[in-house]
Coordinates of C-alpha atoms and ligand atoms in Angstrom, one line a residue:
M1 CA 2.6 -15.0 -0.3
L2 CA 2.8 -12.7 3.0
A3 CA 2.1 -14.4 6.8
L4 CA 3.2 -12.1 9.9
S5 CA 2.4 -14.3 13.0
G6 CA 1.9 -13.0 16.5
V7 CA 3.7 -9.4 15.4
T8 CA 3.9 -7.0 18.0
A9 CA 6.4 -3.7 16.9
G10 CA 6.1 -0.4 17.8
Y11 CA 8.3 2.9 19.2
G12 CA 10.2 2.5 21.8
S13 CA 9.2 0.4 24.8
V14 CA 5.5 1.5 23.2
P15 CA 3.8 -1.2 21.1
A16 CA 1.6 0.2 18.2
V17 CA 0.8 -3.5 17.0
R18 CA 1.0 -6.0 19.8
D19 CA 0.2 -10.2 18.6
L20 CA -0.5 -9.5 15.3
S21 CA -1.7 -11.8 12.5
L22 CA -2.7 -11.6 8.9
A23 CA -2.1 -13.0 5.2
V24 CA -2.0 -11.9 1.8
G25 CA -2.5 -14.5 -1.0
E26 CA -0.9 -14.8 -4.1
G27 CA -3.2 -12.5 -6.2
E28 CA -5.3 -11.1 -3.4
A29 CA -6.2 -8.2 -1.7
V30 CA -6.4 -8.3 1.2
G31 CA -8.1 -4.4 3.9
L32 CA -6.4 -3.2 6.9
L33 CA -9.0 -1.3 8.0
G34 CA -9.4 1.7 11.7
A35 CA -9.8 4.4 12.6
N36 CA -6.8 7.3 13.5
G37 CA -4.1 5.6 15.6
A38 CA -5.3 2.4 15.1
G39 CA -1.6 1.2 14.3
K40 CA -1.9 0.2 10.4
S41 CA 1.0 2.3 9.0
T42 CA 2.7 0.2 11.9
T43 CA 2.3 -2.3 10.7
L44 CA 3.2 -1.9 6.8
R45 CA 6.4 -0.3 8.1
A46 CA 7.3 -3.8 10.2
I47 CA 6.4 -5.3 7.2
S48 CA 8.6 -3.5 5.5
G49 CA 11.5 -3.8 7.3
L50 CA 11.6 0.1 8.6
V51 CA 10.1 -0.7 12.1
R52 CA 11.7 -3.2 14.1
T53 CA 9.1 -6.2 15.6
S54 CA 10.0 -7.4 18.8
A55 CA 7.8 -10.1 18.8
G56 CA 6.7 -12.6 15.9
T57 CA 7.5 -13.7 12.7
I58 CA 6.7 -12.1 9.1
T59 CA 7.5 -14.1 6.4
F60 CA 7.0 -13.3 2.1
L61 CA 7.0 -15.9 -0.6
G62 CA 8.3 -18.9 2.9
K63 CA 10.7 -16.5 3.8
S64 CA 11.4 -14.9 6.9
I65 CA 11.4 -10.9 6.1
N66 CA 11.8 -9.1 10.2
S67 CA 15.5 -8.7 10.2
L68 CA 16.1 -7.2 7.1
P69 CA 16.3 -4.1 5.5
P70 CA 14.5 -2.0 4.0
Y71 CA 15.6 -2.3 0.5
R72 CA 16.1 -6.1 0.9
V73 CA 12.0 -6.5 1.3
A74 CA 12.2 -4.4 -1.7
E75 CA 14.5 -6.4 -4.0
L76 CA 12.0 -9.7 -2.7
G77 CA 8.9 -8.1 -4.9
I78 CA 7.5 -5.8 -1.5
A79 CA 6.2 -2.1 -3.0
H80 CA 5.2 0.1 0.7
V81 CA 3.1 3.6 -1.3
P82 CA 3.5 5.4 2.1
E83 CA 0.4 7.9 3.7
G84 CA 1.2 10.9 2.2
R85 CA 2.8 9.6 -0.8
Q86 CA 5.6 11.1 -0.3
V87 CA 7.2 11.8 -4.1
F88 CA 10.2 13.6 -5.0
P89 CA 8.5 17.5 -5.6
E90 CA 11.7 18.8 -7.3
L91 CA 12.2 16.2 -10.0
T92 CA 9.6 15.3 -12.5
V93 CA 7.7 12.5 -12.9
K94 CA 9.5 10.3 -15.0
E95 CA 12.7 11.0 -12.7
N96 CA 10.3 10.2 -9.6
L97 CA 9.2 6.7 -11.9
E98 CA 12.7 5.7 -12.9
I99 CA 13.4 6.1 -8.9
G100 CA 11.3 3.4 -8.1
A101 CA 12.6 1.4 -10.7
Y102 CA 16.1 1.0 -9.3
V103 CA 15.9 -2.7 -7.7
P104 CA 17.7 -4.8 -9.6
N105 CA 15.0 -7.0 -10.9
A106 CA 13.2 -3.4 -11.8
K107 CA 16.5 -2.0 -13.4
A108 CA 16.9 -4.4 -16.9
D109 CA 12.7 -3.7 -17.8
R110 CA 12.7 0.2 -17.1
R111 CA 11.6 0.5 -20.4
R112 CA 8.7 -2.1 -20.7
T113 CA 7.6 -1.1 -17.5
L114 CA 7.1 2.9 -17.6
D115 CA 5.0 1.9 -20.9
L116 CA 2.6 0.3 -18.7
V117 CA 2.7 2.9 -16.2
F118 CA 1.9 5.6 -19.1
S119 CA -0.7 3.0 -20.1
I120 CA -2.4 2.6 -17.1
F121 CA -1.7 6.4 -15.9
P122 CA -2.1 8.6 -19.2
V123 CA -1.9 11.5 -16.7
L124 CA 1.5 10.5 -16.1
A125 CA 2.7 10.3 -19.4
E126 CA 0.8 14.1 -20.5
R127 CA 3.0 15.3 -18.1
R128 CA 5.8 13.3 -18.1
K129 CA 8.3 16.4 -17.6
Q130 CA 6.1 18.4 -14.9
L131 CA 7.7 18.5 -10.9
A132 CA 5.8 16.7 -9.0
G133 CA 5.3 19.0 -6.4
T134 CA 3.3 20.9 -8.8
M135 CA 0.4 18.0 -9.6
S136 CA -2.1 18.5 -7.4
G137 CA -2.7 15.7 -4.8
G138 CA -4.7 12.8 -7.2
E139 CA -2.2 13.0 -9.4
Q140 CA 0.5 13.0 -6.9
Q141 CA -1.2 9.8 -5.3
M142 CA -1.3 8.2 -8.8
L143 CA 2.1 8.8 -9.1
A144 CA 3.3 7.5 -6.1
V145 CA 1.5 4.3 -7.3
G146 CA 3.3 4.6 -11.0
R147 CA 6.8 4.4 -8.6
G148 CA 5.7 1.5 -6.9
L149 CA 4.5 -0.1 -9.8
M150 CA 8.0 0.8 -11.5
M151 CA 9.9 -2.0 -8.7
K152 CA 7.6 -4.9 -10.2
P153 CA 6.8 -6.0 -7.3
R154 CA 4.6 -8.8 -6.4
L155 CA 2.8 -7.3 -3.5
L156 CA 1.4 -3.5 -3.6
M157 CA 1.2 -2.0 -0.1
L158 CA -0.8 1.0 -0.2
D159 CA -1.4 3.7 2.9
E160 CA -4.7 5.6 2.8
P161 CA -4.8 6.3 -0.4
S162 CA -7.8 8.2 -0.1
L163 CA -5.8 11.0 1.9
G164 CA -7.4 14.1 1.9
L165 CA -9.2 13.2 -1.6
A166 CA -12.0 15.0 -3.0
P167 CA -14.8 11.9 -3.2
V168 CA -14.5 12.3 -6.8
V169 CA -10.9 12.2 -7.4
T170 CA -11.0 9.2 -4.8
D171 CA -13.8 7.1 -6.9
A172 CA -10.4 7.3 -9.9
T173 CA -7.6 6.4 -7.9
F174 CA -10.2 3.5 -6.5
A175 CA -10.8 2.6 -9.8
K176 CA -6.8 2.5 -11.0
I177 CA -6.2 -0.1 -8.0
Q178 CA -9.0 -2.0 -9.2
E179 CA -7.6 -2.0 -12.8
I180 CA -4.2 -2.7 -11.3
H181 CA -5.3 -5.8 -9.0
A182 CA -7.2 -7.1 -12.2
M183 CA -4.2 -7.1 -13.6
G184 CA -3.2 -10.2 -11.0
M185 CA -1.2 -7.6 -8.6
A186 CA -1.5 -8.9 -4.7
I187 CA -2.5 -6.2 -2.4
L188 CA -2.9 -4.8 0.9
L189 CA -4.8 -2.1 1.6
V190 CA -4.4 0.7 4.6
E191 CA -8.2 2.6 4.5
Q192 CA -10.1 4.6 7.1
N193 CA -12.3 4.7 4.1
V194 CA -13.8 1.4 5.1
T195 CA -17.3 2.0 2.9
R196 CA -14.6 2.4 -0.4
A197 CA -12.2 0.0 0.8
L198 CA -15.2 -2.6 1.0
T199 CA -16.0 -3.0 -2.3
L200 CA -12.2 -3.2 -3.6
V201 CA -11.1 -6.2 -1.5
Q202 CA -11.5 -9.7 -0.9
R203 CA -10.9 -9.5 2.9
A204 CA -10.1 -7.5 5.9
Y205 CA -8.6 -7.5 9.0
V206 CA -10.2 -4.7 11.7
L207 CA -7.8 -2.8 13.8
E208 CA -8.1 -1.3 16.8
S209 CA -5.7 -0.3 19.1
G210 CA -3.0 -2.3 17.8
R211 CA -5.3 -5.4 18.4
V212 CA -7.1 -7.6 15.4
T213 CA -10.4 -7.1 17.1
L214 CA -12.2 -8.7 13.1
H215 CA -12.0 -10.2 10.2
G216 CA -13.5 -12.0 7.6
S217 CA -14.7 -11.2 3.8
S218 CA -15.9 -8.0 2.8
L219 CA -19.2 -9.2 2.5
E220 CA -19.3 -10.6 6.1
L221 CA -17.5 -7.4 7.4
A222 CA -20.2 -5.3 5.4
R223 CA -23.1 -6.5 7.0
N224 CA -21.6 -6.2 10.4
K225 CA -23.8 -4.7 12.4
Q226 CA -19.9 -3.8 15.1
V227 CA -18.6 -2.1 11.7
Q228 CA -21.8 -0.8 10.7
A229 CA -22.2 1.2 13.6
A230 CA -18.4 2.4 13.7
Y231 CA -17.2 2.7 10.2
L232 CA -20.0 3.0 7.5
G233 CA -22.5 5.4 9.8
I234 CA -25.4 2.6 9.3
Ligands
ATP1 P1 -3.0 6.6 10.9 O1 -4.7 7.3 10.1 O2 -3.8 7.9 11.6 O3 -1.5 7.1 10.4 P2 -2.7 4.3 11.8 O4 -3.5 3.4 12.0 O5 -1.7 4.6 10.6 O6 -3.0 6.0 12.0 P3 -0.2 4.5 13.1 O7 0.7 5.1 11.9 O8 0.1 2.6 12.6 O9 -1.6 4.2 13.1 O10 0.4 4.7 14.6 C1 -0.3 3.8 15.9 C2 0.3 4.1 16.6 O11 1.9 4.8 16.8 C3 -0.6 5.4 17.7 O12 -0.4 5.4 18.8 C4 0.6 6.5 17.3 O13 1.1 7.9 17.8 C5 2.1 6.0 17.7 N1 3.5 6.3 16.3 C6 2.8 6.5 15.2 N2 4.4 6.1 14.1 C7 5.4 6.7 15.6 C8 6.5 7.8 15.6 N3 7.1 7.5 14.6 N4 7.6 7.6 16.8 C9 6.5 7.4 17.9 N5 4.9 7.3 18.0 C10 4.6 6.8 17.0

């Protein structure tokens, strides 16, 4: 579904990711793991068209997307739920969700998709008239994921959904992501919380200083001594 091959991307003359290759299959959940500053968010931004690549190719459903502007990438079916949620604080929950349905493919179906999002996240239905900025961190994370789903994407990219959340709230957020994945949604999950991420994804890539240093099934990575020492505290 999504394939990156030899991608180099960054800011100014400094590449934040180098020669990066990864793939996400139809309906698959894949992790992109690593410490602060490893280049995980930059990889998602390169896929979304927010950061330009200086080398390599990115294809989605067989089409090259490297040179497309972000709105075209979104229209093709990639939803990017950014780090720190970035909901519109002065808009209500429902208004934030409606903004997610701006792509042509999603507009016509927005009522039905809204019902689906409300069934996955009943708290958003209860709070539909509340200003997003007054919601808790966990609720805002659910809103950000809901807004992504409103686009009716084929691939949902999630950047650090556990960021700043208490463990119990992280549990609830991951349970919802699992539920969405079980409905057939392909997921590319960026996480520093490696333990948590490996319980959700089937495969993962480990990024260090902008390069993929390891990849494998979740089971292989959870048993890997390097991963255990660096990320799992074992
Ligand atoms: P984090 O979890 O802290 O976001 P990350 O793995 O997602 O880490 P990136 O945000 O992709 O890492 O950052 C990779 C590198 O690119 C870092 O060295 C960072 O300082 C740099 N970087 C990120 N955003 C910018 C920017 N807008 N301008 C310049 N450099 C940036």
